[in-house]
Every structure is written in structure tokens, then in C-alpha cells.
Tab-separated table of C-alpha atoms and ligand atoms in Angstrom:
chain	number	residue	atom	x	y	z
A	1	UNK	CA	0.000	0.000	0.000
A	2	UNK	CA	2.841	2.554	0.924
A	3	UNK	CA	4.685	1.823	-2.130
A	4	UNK	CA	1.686	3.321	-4.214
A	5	UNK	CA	1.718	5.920	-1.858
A	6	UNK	CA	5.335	6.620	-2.191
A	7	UNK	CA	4.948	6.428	-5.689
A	8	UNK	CA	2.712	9.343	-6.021
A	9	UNK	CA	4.771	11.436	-3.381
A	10	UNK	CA	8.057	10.885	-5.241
A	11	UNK	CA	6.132	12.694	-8.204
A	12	UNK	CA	6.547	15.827	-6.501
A	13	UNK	CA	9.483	17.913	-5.544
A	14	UNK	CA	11.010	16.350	-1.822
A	15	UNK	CA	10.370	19.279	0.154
A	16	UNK	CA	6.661	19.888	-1.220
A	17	UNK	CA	5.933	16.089	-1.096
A	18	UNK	CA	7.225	16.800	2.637
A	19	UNK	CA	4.796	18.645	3.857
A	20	UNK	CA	1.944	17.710	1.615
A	21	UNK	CA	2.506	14.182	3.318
A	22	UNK	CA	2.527	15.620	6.756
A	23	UNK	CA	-0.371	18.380	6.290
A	24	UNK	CA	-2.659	15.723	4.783
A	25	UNK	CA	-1.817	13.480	7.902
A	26	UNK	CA	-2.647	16.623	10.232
A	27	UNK	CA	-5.912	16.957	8.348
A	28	UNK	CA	-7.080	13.513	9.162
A	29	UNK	CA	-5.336	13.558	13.026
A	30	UNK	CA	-7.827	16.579	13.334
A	31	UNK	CA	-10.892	14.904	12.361
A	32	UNK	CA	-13.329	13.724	15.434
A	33	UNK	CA	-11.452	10.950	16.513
A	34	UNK	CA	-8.860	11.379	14.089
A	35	UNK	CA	-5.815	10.643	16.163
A	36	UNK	CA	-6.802	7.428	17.467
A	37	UNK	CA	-8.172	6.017	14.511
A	38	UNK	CA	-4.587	6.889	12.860
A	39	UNK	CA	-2.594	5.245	16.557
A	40	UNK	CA	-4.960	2.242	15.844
A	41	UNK	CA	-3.918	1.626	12.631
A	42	UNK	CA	-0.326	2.275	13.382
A	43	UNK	CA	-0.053	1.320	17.123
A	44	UNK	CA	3.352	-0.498	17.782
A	45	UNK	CA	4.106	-2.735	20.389
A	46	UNK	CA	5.141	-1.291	23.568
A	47	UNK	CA	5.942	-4.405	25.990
A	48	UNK	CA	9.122	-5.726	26.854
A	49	UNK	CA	10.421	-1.953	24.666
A	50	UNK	CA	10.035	0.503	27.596
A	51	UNK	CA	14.141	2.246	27.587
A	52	UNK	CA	15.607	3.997	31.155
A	53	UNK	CA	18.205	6.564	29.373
A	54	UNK	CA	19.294	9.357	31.053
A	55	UNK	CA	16.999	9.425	34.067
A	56	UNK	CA	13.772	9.590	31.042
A	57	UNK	CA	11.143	6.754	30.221
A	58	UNK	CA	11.129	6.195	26.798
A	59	UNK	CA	7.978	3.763	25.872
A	60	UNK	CA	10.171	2.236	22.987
A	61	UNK	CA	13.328	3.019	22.020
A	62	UNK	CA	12.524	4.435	18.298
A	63	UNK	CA	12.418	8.236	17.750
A	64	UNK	CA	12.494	10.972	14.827
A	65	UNK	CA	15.617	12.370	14.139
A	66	UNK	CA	16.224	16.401	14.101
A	67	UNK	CA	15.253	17.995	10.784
A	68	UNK	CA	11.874	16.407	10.375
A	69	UNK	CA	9.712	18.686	12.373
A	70	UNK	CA	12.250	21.451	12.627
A	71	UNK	CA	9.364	23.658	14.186
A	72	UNK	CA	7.669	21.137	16.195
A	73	UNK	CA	4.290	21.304	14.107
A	74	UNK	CA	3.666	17.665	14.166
A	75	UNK	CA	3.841	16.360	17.285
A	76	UNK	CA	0.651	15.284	17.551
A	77	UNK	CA	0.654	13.356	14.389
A	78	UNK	CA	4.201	11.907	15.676
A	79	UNK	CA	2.649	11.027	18.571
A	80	UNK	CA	-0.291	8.709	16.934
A	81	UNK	CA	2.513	7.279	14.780
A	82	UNK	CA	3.986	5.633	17.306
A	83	UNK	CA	7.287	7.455	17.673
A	84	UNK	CA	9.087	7.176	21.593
A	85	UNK	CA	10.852	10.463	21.020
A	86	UNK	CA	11.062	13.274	18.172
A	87	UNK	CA	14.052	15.772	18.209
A	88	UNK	CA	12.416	18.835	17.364
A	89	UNK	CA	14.840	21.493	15.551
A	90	UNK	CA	17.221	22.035	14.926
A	91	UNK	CA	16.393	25.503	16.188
A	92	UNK	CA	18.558	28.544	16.314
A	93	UNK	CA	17.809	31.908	17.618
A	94	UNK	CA	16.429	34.215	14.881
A	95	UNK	CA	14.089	32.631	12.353
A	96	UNK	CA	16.258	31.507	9.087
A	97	UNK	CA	14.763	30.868	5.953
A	98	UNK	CA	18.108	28.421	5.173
A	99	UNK	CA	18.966	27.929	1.602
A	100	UNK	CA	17.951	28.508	-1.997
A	101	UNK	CA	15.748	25.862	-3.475
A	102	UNK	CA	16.025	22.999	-4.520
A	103	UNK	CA	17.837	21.577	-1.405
A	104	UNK	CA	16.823	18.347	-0.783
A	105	UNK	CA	17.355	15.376	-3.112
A	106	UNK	CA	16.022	11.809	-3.586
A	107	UNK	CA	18.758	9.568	-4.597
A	108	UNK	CA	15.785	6.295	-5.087
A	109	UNK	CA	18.433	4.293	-6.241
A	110	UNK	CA	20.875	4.201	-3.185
A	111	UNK	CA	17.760	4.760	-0.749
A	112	UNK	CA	19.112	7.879	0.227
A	113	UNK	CA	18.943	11.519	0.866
A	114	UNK	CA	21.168	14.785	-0.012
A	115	UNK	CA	19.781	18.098	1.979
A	116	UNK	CA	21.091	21.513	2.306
A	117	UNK	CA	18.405	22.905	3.989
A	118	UNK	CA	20.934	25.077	5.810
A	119	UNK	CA	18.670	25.273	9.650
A	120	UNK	CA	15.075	26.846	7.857
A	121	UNK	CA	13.384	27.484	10.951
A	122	UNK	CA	10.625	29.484	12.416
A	123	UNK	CA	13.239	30.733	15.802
A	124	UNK	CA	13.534	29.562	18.868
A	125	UNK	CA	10.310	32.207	19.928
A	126	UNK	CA	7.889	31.187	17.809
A	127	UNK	CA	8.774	27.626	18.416
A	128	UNK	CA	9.117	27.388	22.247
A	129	UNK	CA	5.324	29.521	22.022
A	130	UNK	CA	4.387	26.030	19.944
A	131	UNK	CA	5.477	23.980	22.659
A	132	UNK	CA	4.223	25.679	25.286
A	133	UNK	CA	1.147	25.361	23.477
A	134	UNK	CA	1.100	21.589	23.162
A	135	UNK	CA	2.237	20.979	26.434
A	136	UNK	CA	-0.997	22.721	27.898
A	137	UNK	CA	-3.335	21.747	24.696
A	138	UNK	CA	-1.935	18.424	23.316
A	139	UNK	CA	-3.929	15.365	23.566
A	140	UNK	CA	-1.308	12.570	24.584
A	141	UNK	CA	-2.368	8.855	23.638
A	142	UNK	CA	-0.928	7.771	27.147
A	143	UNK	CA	-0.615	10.240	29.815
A	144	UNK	CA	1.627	7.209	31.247
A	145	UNK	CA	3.665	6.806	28.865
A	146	UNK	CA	4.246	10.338	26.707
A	147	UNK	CA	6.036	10.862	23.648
A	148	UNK	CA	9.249	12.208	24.602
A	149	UNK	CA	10.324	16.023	22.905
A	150	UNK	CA	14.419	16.353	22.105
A	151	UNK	CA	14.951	20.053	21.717
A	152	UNK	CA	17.741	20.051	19.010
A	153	UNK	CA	19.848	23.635	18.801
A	154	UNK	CA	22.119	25.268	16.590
A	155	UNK	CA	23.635	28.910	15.432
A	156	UNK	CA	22.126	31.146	13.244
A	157	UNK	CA	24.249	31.313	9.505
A	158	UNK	CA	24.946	34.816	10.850
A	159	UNK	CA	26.461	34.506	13.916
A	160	UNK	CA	30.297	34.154	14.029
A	161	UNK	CA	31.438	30.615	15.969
A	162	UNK	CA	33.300	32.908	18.398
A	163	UNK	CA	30.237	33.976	19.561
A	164	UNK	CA	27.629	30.356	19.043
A	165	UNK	CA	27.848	29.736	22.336
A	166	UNK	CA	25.766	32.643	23.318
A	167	UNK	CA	23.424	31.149	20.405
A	168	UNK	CA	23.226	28.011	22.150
A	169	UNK	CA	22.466	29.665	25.743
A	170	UNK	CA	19.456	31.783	23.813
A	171	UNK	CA	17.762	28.502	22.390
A	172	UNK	CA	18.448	26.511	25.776
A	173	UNK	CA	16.587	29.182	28.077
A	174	UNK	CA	13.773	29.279	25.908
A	175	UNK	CA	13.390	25.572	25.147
A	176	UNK	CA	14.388	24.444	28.868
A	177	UNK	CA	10.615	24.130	30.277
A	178	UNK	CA	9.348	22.751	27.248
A	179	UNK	CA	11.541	19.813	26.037
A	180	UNK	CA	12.705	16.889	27.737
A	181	UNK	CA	16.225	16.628	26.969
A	182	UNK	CA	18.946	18.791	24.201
A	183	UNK	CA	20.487	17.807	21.734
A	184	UNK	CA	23.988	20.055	20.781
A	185	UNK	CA	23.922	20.063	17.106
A	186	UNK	CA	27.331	20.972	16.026
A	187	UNK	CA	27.930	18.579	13.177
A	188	UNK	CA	25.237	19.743	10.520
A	189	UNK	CA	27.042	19.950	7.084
A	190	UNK	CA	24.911	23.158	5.980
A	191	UNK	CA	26.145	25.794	7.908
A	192	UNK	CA	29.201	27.385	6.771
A	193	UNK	CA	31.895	26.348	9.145
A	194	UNK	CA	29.201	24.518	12.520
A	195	UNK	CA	31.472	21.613	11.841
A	196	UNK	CA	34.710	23.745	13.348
A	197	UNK	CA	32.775	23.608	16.605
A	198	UNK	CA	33.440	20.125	16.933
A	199	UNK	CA	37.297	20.825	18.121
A	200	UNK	CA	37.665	19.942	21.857
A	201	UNK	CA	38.082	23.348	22.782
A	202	UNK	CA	35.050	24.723	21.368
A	203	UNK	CA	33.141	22.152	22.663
A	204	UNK	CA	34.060	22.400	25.841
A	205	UNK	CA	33.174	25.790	26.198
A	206	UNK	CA	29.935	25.481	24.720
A	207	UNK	CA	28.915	22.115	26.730
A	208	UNK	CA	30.303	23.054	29.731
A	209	UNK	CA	28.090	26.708	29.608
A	210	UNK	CA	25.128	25.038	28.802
A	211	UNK	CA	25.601	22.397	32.120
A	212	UNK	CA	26.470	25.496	34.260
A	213	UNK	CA	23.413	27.026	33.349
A	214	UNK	CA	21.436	23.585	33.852
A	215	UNK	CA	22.399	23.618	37.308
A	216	UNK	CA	20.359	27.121	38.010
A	217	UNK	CA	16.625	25.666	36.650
A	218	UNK	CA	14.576	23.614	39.019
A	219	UNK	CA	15.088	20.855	36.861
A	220	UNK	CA	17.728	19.775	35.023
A	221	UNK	CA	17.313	18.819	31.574
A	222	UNK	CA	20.309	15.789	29.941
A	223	UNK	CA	22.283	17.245	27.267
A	224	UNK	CA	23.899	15.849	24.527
A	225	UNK	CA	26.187	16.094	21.549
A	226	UNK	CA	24.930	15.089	17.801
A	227	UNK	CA	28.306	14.495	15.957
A	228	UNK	CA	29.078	13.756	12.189
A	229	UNK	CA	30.381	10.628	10.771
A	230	UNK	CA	33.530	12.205	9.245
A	231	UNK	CA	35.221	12.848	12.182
A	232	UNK	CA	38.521	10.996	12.455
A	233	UNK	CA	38.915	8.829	14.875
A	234	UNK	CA	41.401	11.054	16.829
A	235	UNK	CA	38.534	13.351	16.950
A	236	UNK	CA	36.376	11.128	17.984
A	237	UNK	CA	38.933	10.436	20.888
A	238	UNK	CA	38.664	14.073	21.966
A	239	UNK	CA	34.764	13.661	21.992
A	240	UNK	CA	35.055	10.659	23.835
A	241	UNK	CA	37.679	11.997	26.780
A	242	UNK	CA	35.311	15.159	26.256
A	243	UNK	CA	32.363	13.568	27.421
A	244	UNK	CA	33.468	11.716	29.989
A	245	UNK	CA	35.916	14.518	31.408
A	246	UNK	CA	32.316	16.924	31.884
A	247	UNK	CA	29.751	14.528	32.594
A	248	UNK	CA	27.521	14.759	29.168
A	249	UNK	CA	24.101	12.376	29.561
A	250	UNK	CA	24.687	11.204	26.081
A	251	UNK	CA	25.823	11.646	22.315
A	252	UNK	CA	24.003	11.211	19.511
A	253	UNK	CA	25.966	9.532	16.081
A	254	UNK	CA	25.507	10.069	13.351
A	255	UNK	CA	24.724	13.418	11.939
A	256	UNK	CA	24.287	13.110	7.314
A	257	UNK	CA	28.096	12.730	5.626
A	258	UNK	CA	29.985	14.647	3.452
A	259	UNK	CA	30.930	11.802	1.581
A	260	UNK	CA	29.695	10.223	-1.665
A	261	UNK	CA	31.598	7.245	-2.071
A	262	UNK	CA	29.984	3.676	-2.740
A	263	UNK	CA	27.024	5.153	-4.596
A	264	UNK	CA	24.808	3.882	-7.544
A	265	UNK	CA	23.764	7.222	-8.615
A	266	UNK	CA	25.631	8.232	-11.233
A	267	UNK	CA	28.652	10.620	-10.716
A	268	UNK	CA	26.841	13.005	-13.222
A	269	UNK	CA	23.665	13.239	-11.157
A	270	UNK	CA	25.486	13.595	-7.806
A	271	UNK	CA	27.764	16.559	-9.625
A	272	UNK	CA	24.077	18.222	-10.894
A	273	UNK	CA	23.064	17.954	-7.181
A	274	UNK	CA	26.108	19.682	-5.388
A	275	UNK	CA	26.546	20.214	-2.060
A	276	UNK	CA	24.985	18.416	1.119
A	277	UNK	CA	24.669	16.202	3.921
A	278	UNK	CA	24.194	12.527	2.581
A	279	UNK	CA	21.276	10.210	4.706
A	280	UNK	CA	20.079	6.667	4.779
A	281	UNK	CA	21.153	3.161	3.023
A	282	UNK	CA	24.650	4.624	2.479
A	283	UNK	CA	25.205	6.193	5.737
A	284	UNK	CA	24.607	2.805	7.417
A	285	UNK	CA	27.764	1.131	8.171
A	286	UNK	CA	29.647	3.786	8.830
A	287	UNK	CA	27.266	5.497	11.461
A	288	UNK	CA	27.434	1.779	13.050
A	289	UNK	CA	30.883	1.632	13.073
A	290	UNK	CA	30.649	4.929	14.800
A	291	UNK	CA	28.463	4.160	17.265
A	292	UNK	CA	30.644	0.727	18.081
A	293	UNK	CA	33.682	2.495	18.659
A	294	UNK	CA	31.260	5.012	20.768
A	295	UNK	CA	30.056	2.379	22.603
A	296	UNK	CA	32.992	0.126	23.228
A	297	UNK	CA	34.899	2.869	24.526
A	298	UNK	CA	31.689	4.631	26.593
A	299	UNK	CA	31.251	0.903	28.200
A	300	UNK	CA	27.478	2.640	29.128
A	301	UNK	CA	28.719	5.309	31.222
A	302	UNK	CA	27.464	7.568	28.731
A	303	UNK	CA	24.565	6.076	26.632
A	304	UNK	CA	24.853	6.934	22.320
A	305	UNK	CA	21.191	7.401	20.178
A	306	UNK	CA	22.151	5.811	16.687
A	307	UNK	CA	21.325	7.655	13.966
A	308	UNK	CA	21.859	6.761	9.874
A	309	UNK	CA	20.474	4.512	7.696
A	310	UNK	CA	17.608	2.932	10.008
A	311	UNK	CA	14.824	1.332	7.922
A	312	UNK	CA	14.169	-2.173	9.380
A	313	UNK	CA	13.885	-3.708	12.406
A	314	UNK	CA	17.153	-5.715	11.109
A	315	UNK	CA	18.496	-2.018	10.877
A	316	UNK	CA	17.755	-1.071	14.525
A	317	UNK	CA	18.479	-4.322	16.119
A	318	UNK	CA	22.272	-3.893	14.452
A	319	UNK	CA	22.374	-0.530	16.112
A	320	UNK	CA	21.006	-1.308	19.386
A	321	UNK	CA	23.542	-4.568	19.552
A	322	UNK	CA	26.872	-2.407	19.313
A	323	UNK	CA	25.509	-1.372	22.870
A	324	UNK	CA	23.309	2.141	21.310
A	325	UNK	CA	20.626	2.770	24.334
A	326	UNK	CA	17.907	4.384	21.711
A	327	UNK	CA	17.604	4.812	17.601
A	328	UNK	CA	16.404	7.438	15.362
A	329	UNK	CA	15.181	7.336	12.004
A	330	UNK	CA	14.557	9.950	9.448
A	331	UNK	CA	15.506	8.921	5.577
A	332	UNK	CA	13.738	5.314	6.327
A	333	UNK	CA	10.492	7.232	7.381
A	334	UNK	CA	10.802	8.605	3.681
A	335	UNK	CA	11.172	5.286	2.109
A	336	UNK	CA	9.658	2.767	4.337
A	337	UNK	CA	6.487	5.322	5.231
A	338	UNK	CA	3.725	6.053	8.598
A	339	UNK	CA	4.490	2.139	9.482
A	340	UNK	CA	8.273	2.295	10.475
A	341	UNK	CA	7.678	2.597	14.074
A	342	UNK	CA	5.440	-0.258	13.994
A	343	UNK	CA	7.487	-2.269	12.076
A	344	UNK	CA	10.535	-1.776	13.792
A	345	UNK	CA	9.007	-1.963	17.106
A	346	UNK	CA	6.964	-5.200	16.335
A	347	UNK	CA	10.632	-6.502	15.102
A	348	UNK	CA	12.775	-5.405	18.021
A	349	UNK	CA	9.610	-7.065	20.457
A	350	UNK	CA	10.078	-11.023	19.051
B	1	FMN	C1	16.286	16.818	5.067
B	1	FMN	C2	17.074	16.566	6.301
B	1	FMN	C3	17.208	17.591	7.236
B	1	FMN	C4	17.955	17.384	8.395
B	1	FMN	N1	18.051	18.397	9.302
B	1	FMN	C5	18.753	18.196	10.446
B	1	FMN	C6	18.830	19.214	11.418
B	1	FMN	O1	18.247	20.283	11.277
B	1	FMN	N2	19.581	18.971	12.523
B	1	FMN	C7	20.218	17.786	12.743
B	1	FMN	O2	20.864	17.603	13.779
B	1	FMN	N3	20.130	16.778	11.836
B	1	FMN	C8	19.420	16.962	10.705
B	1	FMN	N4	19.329	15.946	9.795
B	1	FMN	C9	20.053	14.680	10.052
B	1	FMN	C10	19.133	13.596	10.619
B	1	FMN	O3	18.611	13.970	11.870
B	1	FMN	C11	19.881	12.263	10.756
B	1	FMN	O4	20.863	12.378	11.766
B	1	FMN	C12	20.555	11.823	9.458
B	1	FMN	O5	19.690	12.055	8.368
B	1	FMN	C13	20.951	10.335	9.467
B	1	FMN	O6	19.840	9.508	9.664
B	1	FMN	P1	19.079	8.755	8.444
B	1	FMN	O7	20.112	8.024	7.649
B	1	FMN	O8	18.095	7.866	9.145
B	1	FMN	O9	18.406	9.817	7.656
B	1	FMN	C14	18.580	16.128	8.630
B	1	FMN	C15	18.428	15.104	7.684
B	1	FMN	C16	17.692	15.305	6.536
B	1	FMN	C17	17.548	14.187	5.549
């Protein structure tokens, strides 16, 4: 049935067959009983797939990575889906309208992605008012067992990396009584020169500002670290000694790759394309053999979300075996459709 469905989506442009797919699926959640009818159909399993990670309940251990609902209009709809977390953002202070279109690209051949979206977002106002909002308003399925909201931040285009870390403090004061955990997204491939704040020092300026001013709220919210998959592995040290030297709840690997090797799409197409993060099929083994090395050195002091090239059940169960506490998907929702959490879940619960 999805295939049809796909079919007719991958007739229009990516980003408009985006949000046609998710504005139709708000439509329906809207109709009188609308959002159960949509959770029955698409209810996955929850026993047995309940996840303790950093001090939160997660009712199964699949969630939406960031970039999906960059201004957390769909929780709802995520929510009926199935989802056990969505990492809204990511969000930076001032509203950006990211870059020129076209910048997102089916590659249907390699079941994969290529975005430059370059952080389009509505600002950290507008979209901690939309939180606020669903927090008092929303209808959860299971007051018991709540989808769980990542707040995922980032710098505005504009703002020099001397100064992100005063970006980052903006977004985490006025996310910080909406979200349940944050997600530091330094490692987005769009935004000239983000990846530079991956260098220890950086890092540890911005991480350790963001757990000083953790300490002053009532409650303190985990905070982690999305990184990118072409990080060498002395890097990766650095992150790893990082981590552990200032106490971060978690990491999250992989962010999309700069690299196009081992793909079916011909060179001539990728060239035509340009620039961008790569996602999915491709990104698979190598965000795995990230998250392994993660893992093996972490021993589950510090627990990983695996992110990249998630479809199947297969897919999550190779994640969650290198030792990964919690998986994302995003490019398998695209090809695999409203079922994936169901799927996987139903997979991951035999
Ligand atoms: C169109 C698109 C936009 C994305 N935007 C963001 C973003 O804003 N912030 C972020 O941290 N990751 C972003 N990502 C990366 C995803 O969250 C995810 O880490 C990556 O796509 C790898 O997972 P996948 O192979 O399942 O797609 C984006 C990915 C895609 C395809």
C-alpha cells in the first residue's frame, strides 16, 4: 500500500511532497477521533520496549531524528505514529529561511537523501510559544507513557562561531521548560563552518556553559552532543575523553556525511546535485561503526542514540547490539512510510 503511496509522493518535488505528506496526515489527526483512529492503525508494540536513558522513560526506544519537524508542528501526528521520542529542531535563535531551493534530493536508487536545507526554521520564539502550546493543549495517547520532545539547537548562519555559544544559551533558556532533553547540534554539514565547533576546545566551552546554566533551573534537563560521521577517529577520541571529562548524559551519532563514495547514482547526477549532507542506506555502516567504537569505549557510562540509515527492524536491532541505548530514524520514514515505528518496534519485540 505505501509503495503506491510513495509512488505518487516521489512525483513531486522532496520538500513539497514533505509537507503535503505531513499536512494531509494533520488533516485527518484533526478529524473527530482522528488521532486514534490513525494510533490504531499504526499502534506499535510497547511491551518488553520501555528504555531507562538518562533518568527519562522512553515507551520504545525508536524516535524521529532532528530535521523532520524542525518547528515542532507535528507532534501530535508523531505522537499517533507511534514514535518514543522526536528531536524537534534544529532551532537557532532568529528565524532563518536556510537555503535557496532545490535543497533536498532523492537519490531512489541508493535509498538515500542529499539536503542543504541550511537550519530553515521558524526561531527559537515562535517555536518554544508552539510547545508551550502543546504541552498545555496536546492530547497525549498515554498520559503514562508520553512521547518524549528532544529540543535540538544550533547557530544562526549569521552569527560568528566565536560567539555560538551565546546562540546556544538563547535557544536553551527558551526551550528548557518545554523539552525533555537537548540535543547540541554541532555537526550539521549546511552551515558554513558549525562543523569547526566540533574541536575539543570549542566544545568544551559550549557544553560546559550550557551544564552550568542547567544547574540554576529547578530541573535539570540531559544534554547531549549530535556528531558527524567524518570525524577521524582522533577526533572522535577528543569527543570521547570530552564527554566523559564533563559529565555529558549522552551523544548522539551520526549526523548526514559529506561523503559520496559507494554510490549507484551516477557521478553526473550527484555533480548536478552539489553540495549536502548525505542520509540513509549509504550512511549505514559507517554510522554503526561509529556508534561501536562510541560504545565500546563509553562501556554505558554515557549512553549513544544511533542515527543513519535505520529502515528495518534488522536495521535497529544492528544498532542497538553495538551497545546504542535508543535509535532514530529519518531517511527510512521517507522510504519505508507512517508504518516504520510499527514495524521496527513489532521486530525489536520477538
Ligand atoms: C532533510 C534533512 C534535514 C535534516 N536536518 C537536520 C537538522 O536540522 N539537525 C540535525 O541535527 N540533523 C538533521 N538531519 C540529520 C538527521 O537527523 C539524521 O541524523 C541523518 O539524516 C541520518 O539519519 P538517516 O540516515 O536515518 O536519515 C537532517 C536530515 C535530513 C535528511
Amino acid at each position: 500500500m505505501y509503495s503506491l503511496i510513495r509512488k505518487i509522493f516521489f512525483q513531486l518535488e522532496p520538500e513539497q511532497a514533505h509537507y503535503t505528506a505531513m499536512n494531509l496526515l494533520q488533516t485527518l489527526r484533526k478529524l473527530p477521533g482522528g488521532k486514534n483512529t490513525i494510533h490504531r492503525i499504526f499502534r506499535a508494540p510497547q511491551k518488553g520496549l520501555q528504555k531507562h536513558v538518562f533518568g527519562l522513560s522512553f515507551r520504545n526506544p525508536v524516535g524521529l531524528g532532528a530535521g523532520f519537524d524542525k518547528n515542532a508542528r507535528y507532534l501530535e501526528e508523531l505522537d499517533a505514529l507511534g514514535f518514543g521520542f522526536v528531536e524537534i529542531g534544529t532551532v537557532t535563535p532568529l528565524p532563518q529561511e536556510g537555503n535557496e531551493k532545490p535543497r533536498l534530493f532523492r537519490l531512489v536508487e541508493d535509498r538515500a537523501l542529499i539536503n542543504r536545507m541550511g537550519f530553515n526554521n521558524e526561531g527559537v520564539e515562535v517555536i518554544a510559544r508552539r510547545l508551550r502550546n502543546w504541552r498545555l493543549n496536546g492530547k497525549p495517547l498515554n498520559p503514562a507513557a508520553k512521547l518524549l520532545v528532544g529540543g535540538n539547537i544550533g547557530k544562526n548562519k549569521v552569527t560568528p562561531n566565536e560567539e555560538a555559544w551565546k546562540d546556544y544559551e538563547i535557544c536553551f533558556r527558551a526551550l528548557h521548560a518545554y523539552v525533555d532533553f537537548f540535543v547540541v547540534n554541532v555537526s550539521s554539514p549546511n552551515t558554513p563552518g558549525l562543523r569547526a565547533l566540533q574541536e575539543k576546545d570549542a566544545l568544551h566551552k559550549i557544553l560546559t556553559h550550557l551544564q552550568a546554566l542547567n544547574k540554576g533551573f529547578a530541573v535539570q534537563r540531559p544534554i547531549l552532543l549530535k556528531i558527524a560521521p567524518d570525524l577521524e577517529w582522533s577526533q572522535i577520541d577528543d569527543v570521547i575523553a570530552l564527554a566523559r571529562e564533563i559529565k555529558l548524559d549522552g551523544l548522539v551519532a551520526t549526523n548526514t556525511t559529506i561523503s559520496r563514495s559507494g554510490l549507484q547514482t551516477p557521478a553526473a547526477a550527484l555533480e548536478q546535485i552539489g553540495a549536502g549532507g548525505l542520509s540513509g542506506a549509504p550512511l549505514k555502516e559507517r554510522a554503526t561503526e561509529v556508534v561501536q567504537y562510541l560504545c565500546s569505549q563509553l562501556k554505558g557510562e554515557i549512553p549513544v542514540i544511533a542515527s543513519g540509515g535505520i529502515f528495518t527492524a534488522a536495521d535497529a536491532r544492528e544498532k542497538l547490539a553495538t551497545g546504542a541505548a535508543l535509535c532514530e530514524v529519518w531517511t527510512g520514514f521517507i522510504y519505508e512510510g507512517p508504518a516504520i515505528v510499527q514495524q521496527i518496534c513489532k521486530g525489536l519485540a520477538r
